[in-house]
Amino acid sequence: MGFITRPPHRFLSLLCPGLRIPRLSVPCAQPRPRAMALPSSSCKLPLVAVCQVTSTPDKQQNFKTCAELVREAARLGACLAFLPEAFDFIARDPAETLRLSEPLGGRLLEEYTQLARECGLWLSLGGFHERGQDWEQTQKIYNCHVLLNSKGAVVATYRKTHLCDVEIPGQGPMCESNSTMPGPSLESPVSTPAGKVGLAVCYDMRFPELSLALAQAGAEILTYPSAFGSVTGPAHWEVLLRARAIETQCYVVAAAQCGRHHEKRASYGHSMVVDPWGTVVARCSEGPGLCLARIDLSYLRQLRQHLPVFQHRRPDLYGNLGHPLS
């Protein structure tokens, strides 16, 4: 089932569990298997927006693009908008990355706190290049996932724990640790208007122990803001996100970078929302834009009741993978 509307913020039906909002088209979500109960279609369910952008080294232009999408998300009734990793900028090299980075108390984050207050919605800022308190000693930054509430207050920060130091044939080498320090810990899930959100960043999705730890700590929504490459994207992006949703019985929200950032780098895109059954209920296609999905926590609880995998775990046989957070 699907429909097209022009422009997207007029004649918008919110009866579908997931909606794609590019500039012109809005296809509805895929149906679930008949064996599973469909989620409620009530408009009272919280609506989340997933933003897809093409960041460049121009921080102010990037903010302008993100702000436009966040304002559109607010107009459409979202209570929480997700921005991808490196929403602030994508530099050409480690030296430029360090030069453009800012502390959490800097000008750019203040602009986002004002945006959250203006729009009255929560913001997941998926990967901020943060000069931490140890900047003077290390001269390295953190890849920091920042969560703002609707009053613009910072309610959680998670610093990416798994750094992407890889060499993929056809995609070029990446050594995140050249400019970035790994975070020291996980962040407990945070209660939001959409549900309890567990914070992660991009490469973290390859480590199921992290998602299991967040789920056992109460997460209902896992978020993986990302900037996946053109080789790993088609091969691994969707299957990893769906796997994390199925094994944790959580919603998975993945805002992604897309397109060519500059002459040295491009990203895969395909931002999406996956429900706890593993169905992709909303996705972006090519180019900047946003998609919407409703979060049905009663459906999540029903699924966990019917398929109680966490009650069936056998840590006596294979250890406690994804140890619950303290």
Coordinates of C-alpha atoms in Angstrom, one line a residue:
M1 CA 0.0 0.0 0.0
G2 CA 1.4 3.4 -0.8
F3 CA 0.5 6.9 -2.1
I4 CA 2.1 10.0 -3.4
T5 CA 1.5 13.5 -2.0
R6 CA 2.9 16.9 -3.2
P7 CA 4.1 18.7 -1.2
P8 CA 4.8 16.2 1.7
H9 CA 3.5 18.4 4.5
R10 CA 0.0 18.6 3.0
F11 CA -2.7 15.8 2.9
L12 CA -0.3 13.6 5.0
S13 CA -1.9 10.4 6.3
L14 CA -0.4 9.3 9.5
L15 CA -2.3 6.0 9.6
C16 CA 0.7 3.9 8.3
P17 CA 3.2 2.6 10.8
G18 CA 6.1 4.0 8.7
L19 CA 6.2 6.8 6.1
R20 CA 8.9 8.1 3.7
I21 CA 9.0 11.9 3.4
P22 CA 11.4 12.9 0.6
R23 CA 10.6 16.1 -1.4
L24 CA 7.8 14.4 -3.3
S25 CA 6.8 10.9 -2.4
V26 CA 5.5 9.0 0.6
P27 CA 5.3 5.2 0.3
C28 CA 3.9 3.3 3.3
A29 CA 5.5 0.5 5.3
Q30 CA 5.7 -3.1 4.2
P31 CA 3.0 -5.4 5.8
R32 CA 4.1 -7.8 8.5
P33 CA 3.6 -11.5 8.3
R34 CA 0.0 -12.6 9.0
A35 CA 1.1 -14.5 12.1
M36 CA 2.0 -11.3 13.9
A37 CA -0.6 -8.8 15.1
L38 CA -0.4 -5.5 13.3
P39 CA 0.6 -2.5 15.4
S40 CA -2.1 0.1 16.3
S41 CA -2.8 2.6 13.6
S42 CA -3.8 5.3 16.2
C43 CA -2.5 8.7 15.5
K44 CA -1.7 8.9 19.2
L45 CA 1.4 6.7 18.7
P46 CA 4.6 8.8 18.9
L47 CA 6.1 9.8 15.5
V48 CA 9.8 9.9 14.9
A49 CA 11.7 11.5 12.0
V50 CA 14.9 10.2 10.5
C51 CA 17.0 12.8 8.6
Q52 CA 19.4 12.0 5.8
V53 CA 22.0 14.5 4.7
T54 CA 25.2 15.0 2.8
S55 CA 27.6 16.8 5.1
T56 CA 30.5 18.7 3.8
P57 CA 33.4 20.7 5.5
D58 CA 31.0 23.7 5.5
K59 CA 29.6 23.7 9.0
Q60 CA 27.1 26.5 8.6
Q61 CA 25.7 25.1 5.4
N62 CA 25.3 21.7 7.1
F63 CA 23.4 23.3 10.0
K64 CA 21.1 25.1 7.5
T65 CA 20.3 21.8 5.8
C66 CA 19.8 19.9 9.1
A67 CA 17.6 22.7 10.5
E68 CA 15.4 22.7 7.5
L69 CA 14.7 18.9 7.9
V70 CA 14.2 19.3 11.7
R71 CA 11.7 22.1 11.2
E72 CA 9.8 19.9 8.6
A73 CA 9.8 17.0 11.0
A74 CA 8.3 19.3 13.7
R75 CA 5.6 20.5 11.2
L76 CA 4.7 16.9 10.5
G77 CA 4.2 16.1 14.2
A78 CA 7.4 14.3 15.1
C79 CA 8.4 14.2 18.8
L80 CA 12.0 13.2 18.1
A81 CA 14.3 13.8 15.1
F82 CA 17.4 11.7 14.4
L83 CA 20.4 13.2 12.6
P84 CA 23.3 11.0 11.3
E85 CA 26.9 10.6 12.3
A86 CA 29.0 13.6 11.4
F87 CA 25.9 15.8 11.0
D88 CA 28.2 18.8 11.9
F89 CA 30.7 18.2 9.1
I90 CA 32.7 15.7 7.1
A91 CA 36.3 16.9 6.6
R92 CA 38.8 16.0 3.9
D93 CA 41.5 14.7 6.3
P94 CA 42.3 14.2 10.0
A95 CA 43.9 17.6 10.3
E96 CA 40.8 19.4 9.0
T97 CA 38.7 17.3 11.3
L98 CA 40.6 18.4 14.3
R99 CA 40.6 22.0 13.2
L100 CA 36.8 22.1 12.7
S101 CA 35.9 20.3 15.9
E102 CA 34.3 22.1 18.9
P103 CA 33.6 21.4 22.6
L104 CA 30.1 20.6 23.6
G105 CA 29.8 24.1 25.0
G106 CA 30.7 25.6 21.6
R107 CA 28.7 27.7 19.1
L108 CA 27.4 24.9 17.0
L109 CA 25.8 22.9 19.7
E110 CA 24.2 26.1 21.1
E111 CA 22.5 26.5 17.7
Y112 CA 21.1 23.0 18.0
T113 CA 19.8 23.6 21.5
Q114 CA 18.0 26.7 20.2
L115 CA 16.6 24.7 17.3
A116 CA 15.3 22.0 19.7
R117 CA 13.6 24.7 21.8
E118 CA 12.2 26.5 18.7
C119 CA 10.7 23.3 17.3
G120 CA 9.7 21.8 20.6
L121 CA 11.1 18.3 19.8
W122 CA 13.9 16.1 21.0
L123 CA 17.0 15.8 18.9
S124 CA 19.4 12.9 18.5
L125 CA 22.6 14.4 17.2
G126 CA 24.2 11.3 15.9
G127 CA 27.9 12.0 15.9
F128 CA 29.4 15.4 17.0
H129 CA 33.1 15.9 16.6
E130 CA 33.7 16.8 20.3
R131 CA 36.8 18.4 21.8
G132 CA 36.6 16.7 25.2
Q133 CA 38.1 17.8 28.5
D134 CA 41.3 15.9 27.6
W135 CA 41.8 17.8 24.3
E136 CA 44.8 19.7 25.5
Q137 CA 46.6 16.5 26.5
T138 CA 45.5 14.2 23.6
Q139 CA 44.9 16.6 20.7
K140 CA 42.2 14.1 19.7
I141 CA 38.4 14.3 19.7
Y142 CA 35.5 12.1 20.5
N143 CA 32.7 10.9 18.2
C144 CA 29.9 12.0 20.5
H145 CA 26.2 11.1 20.2
V146 CA 24.3 13.9 21.9
L147 CA 20.7 13.7 22.9
L148 CA 18.8 17.0 23.5
N149 CA 15.3 17.3 25.0
S150 CA 12.6 19.7 23.7
K151 CA 13.9 22.4 26.0
G152 CA 17.4 22.2 24.4
A153 CA 19.0 20.6 27.4
V154 CA 21.7 17.9 27.0
V155 CA 20.1 14.8 28.6
A156 CA 22.7 12.2 27.5
T157 CA 26.1 11.9 25.7
Y158 CA 27.6 8.7 24.4
R159 CA 31.1 8.6 23.0
K160 CA 31.6 6.0 20.3
T161 CA 33.4 3.0 21.8
H162 CA 34.3 1.1 18.6
L163 CA 36.5 3.1 16.2
C164 CA 36.4 2.2 12.5
D165 CA 40.0 1.3 11.6
V166 CA 39.5 -0.8 8.4
E167 CA 40.7 -1.3 4.9
I168 CA 37.9 -2.4 2.5
P169 CA 39.0 -3.1 -1.1
G170 CA 37.2 -0.7 -3.4
Q171 CA 36.3 1.7 -0.6
G172 CA 39.6 3.0 0.6
P173 CA 41.2 2.8 4.1
M174 CA 39.7 4.5 7.1
C175 CA 41.5 5.0 10.4
E176 CA 39.2 6.8 12.8
S177 CA 41.7 6.5 15.6
N178 CA 44.1 8.9 13.8
S179 CA 41.9 11.7 15.2
T180 CA 39.5 10.1 17.6
M181 CA 39.6 8.6 21.1
P182 CA 37.4 5.7 21.9
G183 CA 34.7 6.3 24.5
P184 CA 35.1 4.8 27.9
S185 CA 31.6 3.4 28.6
L186 CA 28.1 2.8 27.4
E187 CA 25.2 5.1 28.3
S188 CA 22.1 3.8 30.0
P189 CA 18.9 4.0 27.9
V190 CA 17.1 7.4 28.1
S191 CA 13.4 7.8 28.5
T192 CA 12.0 10.0 25.6
P193 CA 8.5 10.7 24.3
A194 CA 9.0 7.9 21.8
G195 CA 10.4 5.3 24.3
K196 CA 13.6 4.4 26.0
V197 CA 16.5 5.1 23.6
G198 CA 19.8 3.3 23.6
L199 CA 22.7 5.3 22.0
A200 CA 25.3 4.0 19.6
V201 CA 27.1 5.2 16.5
C202 CA 27.7 3.6 13.1
Y203 CA 30.5 0.9 13.5
D204 CA 29.0 0.0 16.9
M205 CA 26.3 -1.9 15.0
R206 CA 28.8 -4.7 14.2
F207 CA 29.1 -5.6 17.9
P208 CA 25.9 -7.3 19.1
E209 CA 27.2 -7.3 22.6
L210 CA 26.5 -3.6 22.8
S211 CA 22.9 -3.8 21.5
L212 CA 22.2 -6.7 23.9
A213 CA 23.6 -4.8 26.8
L214 CA 21.3 -1.8 25.9
A215 CA 18.3 -4.0 25.5
Q216 CA 18.9 -5.7 28.8
A217 CA 19.2 -2.3 30.4
G218 CA 15.7 -1.4 29.1
A219 CA 16.2 0.0 25.7
E220 CA 13.1 0.0 23.4
I221 CA 14.7 1.9 20.5
L222 CA 18.3 1.4 19.4
T223 CA 19.8 4.2 17.3
Y224 CA 22.7 3.8 14.9
P225 CA 23.5 7.2 13.2
S226 CA 26.0 6.4 10.5
A227 CA 28.1 7.3 7.5
F228 CA 28.4 3.9 5.8
G229 CA 30.6 3.5 2.7
S230 CA 29.7 2.5 -0.9
V231 CA 31.0 -1.0 -0.6
T232 CA 29.9 -2.0 2.9
G233 CA 26.6 -0.2 2.6
P234 CA 25.0 -2.5 -0.1
A235 CA 26.4 -5.6 1.5
H236 CA 25.9 -5.1 5.2
W237 CA 23.8 -2.0 6.1
E238 CA 20.2 -3.3 6.1
V239 CA 21.0 -6.9 7.2
L240 CA 23.0 -5.6 10.2
L241 CA 20.2 -3.2 11.2
R242 CA 17.5 -5.9 10.9
A243 CA 19.6 -8.4 12.8
R244 CA 20.1 -5.9 15.7
A245 CA 16.3 -5.3 15.7
I246 CA 15.4 -9.0 15.7
E247 CA 17.9 -10.2 18.3
T248 CA 17.0 -7.4 20.8
Q249 CA 13.3 -7.0 19.9
C250 CA 13.8 -3.3 19.7
Y251 CA 13.0 -0.6 17.2
V252 CA 16.1 0.3 15.3
V253 CA 16.5 3.9 14.0
A254 CA 19.4 4.6 11.6
A255 CA 19.9 8.1 10.2
A256 CA 22.6 8.0 7.5
Q257 CA 24.9 10.2 5.5
C258 CA 24.4 10.0 1.7
G259 CA 26.0 11.0 -1.5
R260 CA 29.4 12.7 -2.2
H261 CA 30.7 14.9 0.6
H262 CA 33.8 16.0 -1.3
E263 CA 36.4 14.6 -3.7
K264 CA 37.7 12.0 -1.1
R265 CA 34.5 10.5 0.4
A266 CA 31.0 9.4 -0.4
S267 CA 28.3 7.6 1.7
Y268 CA 25.7 5.0 1.1
G269 CA 22.5 6.6 2.6
H270 CA 19.4 4.5 2.9
S271 CA 18.4 5.8 6.3
M272 CA 15.7 3.5 7.8
V273 CA 13.6 2.4 10.7
V274 CA 13.2 -1.3 11.5
D275 CA 10.6 -2.6 13.9
P276 CA 11.2 -5.3 16.5
W277 CA 10.0 -8.0 14.1
G278 CA 12.7 -7.0 11.6
T279 CA 10.5 -5.3 9.1
V280 CA 11.8 -2.1 7.5
V281 CA 8.8 0.3 8.2
A282 CA 10.4 3.5 6.8
R283 CA 13.3 4.3 4.6
C284 CA 14.9 7.1 2.7
S285 CA 16.2 6.5 -0.8
E286 CA 18.5 8.8 -2.8
G287 CA 19.5 12.2 -1.6
P288 CA 18.8 14.4 1.4
G289 CA 15.4 14.1 3.0
L290 CA 13.6 12.4 5.8
C291 CA 11.4 9.5 6.7
L292 CA 8.8 9.0 9.4
A293 CA 7.7 6.1 11.5
R294 CA 5.4 5.6 14.4
I295 CA 6.7 3.8 17.5
D296 CA 4.2 1.2 18.9
L297 CA 5.5 0.1 22.3
S298 CA 2.4 -2.1 22.9
Y299 CA 3.4 -4.0 19.8
L300 CA 6.9 -4.3 21.1
R301 CA 5.7 -5.7 24.4
Q302 CA 3.4 -8.1 22.7
L303 CA 6.2 -9.4 20.5
R304 CA 8.4 -9.9 23.5
Q305 CA 5.7 -11.7 25.3
H306 CA 5.0 -14.1 22.4
L307 CA 8.7 -14.7 21.7
P308 CA 10.5 -14.4 25.1
V309 CA 14.0 -14.8 24.0
F310 CA 15.6 -13.0 26.9
Q311 CA 14.0 -15.4 29.3
H312 CA 15.5 -18.3 27.3
R313 CA 19.1 -17.1 27.3
R314 CA 21.7 -19.6 28.7
P315 CA 24.6 -17.6 30.1
D316 CA 25.6 -20.8 31.9
L317 CA 26.6 -22.2 28.5
Y318 CA 28.1 -19.2 26.7
G319 CA 28.5 -16.5 29.2
N320 CA 26.6 -13.2 29.6
L321 CA 27.1 -11.7 26.2
G322 CA 26.2 -8.0 26.4
H323 CA 26.4 -7.8 30.2
P324 CA 23.6 -5.6 31.5
L325 CA 24.7 -2.0 32.3
S326 CA 25.1 -1.2 36.0

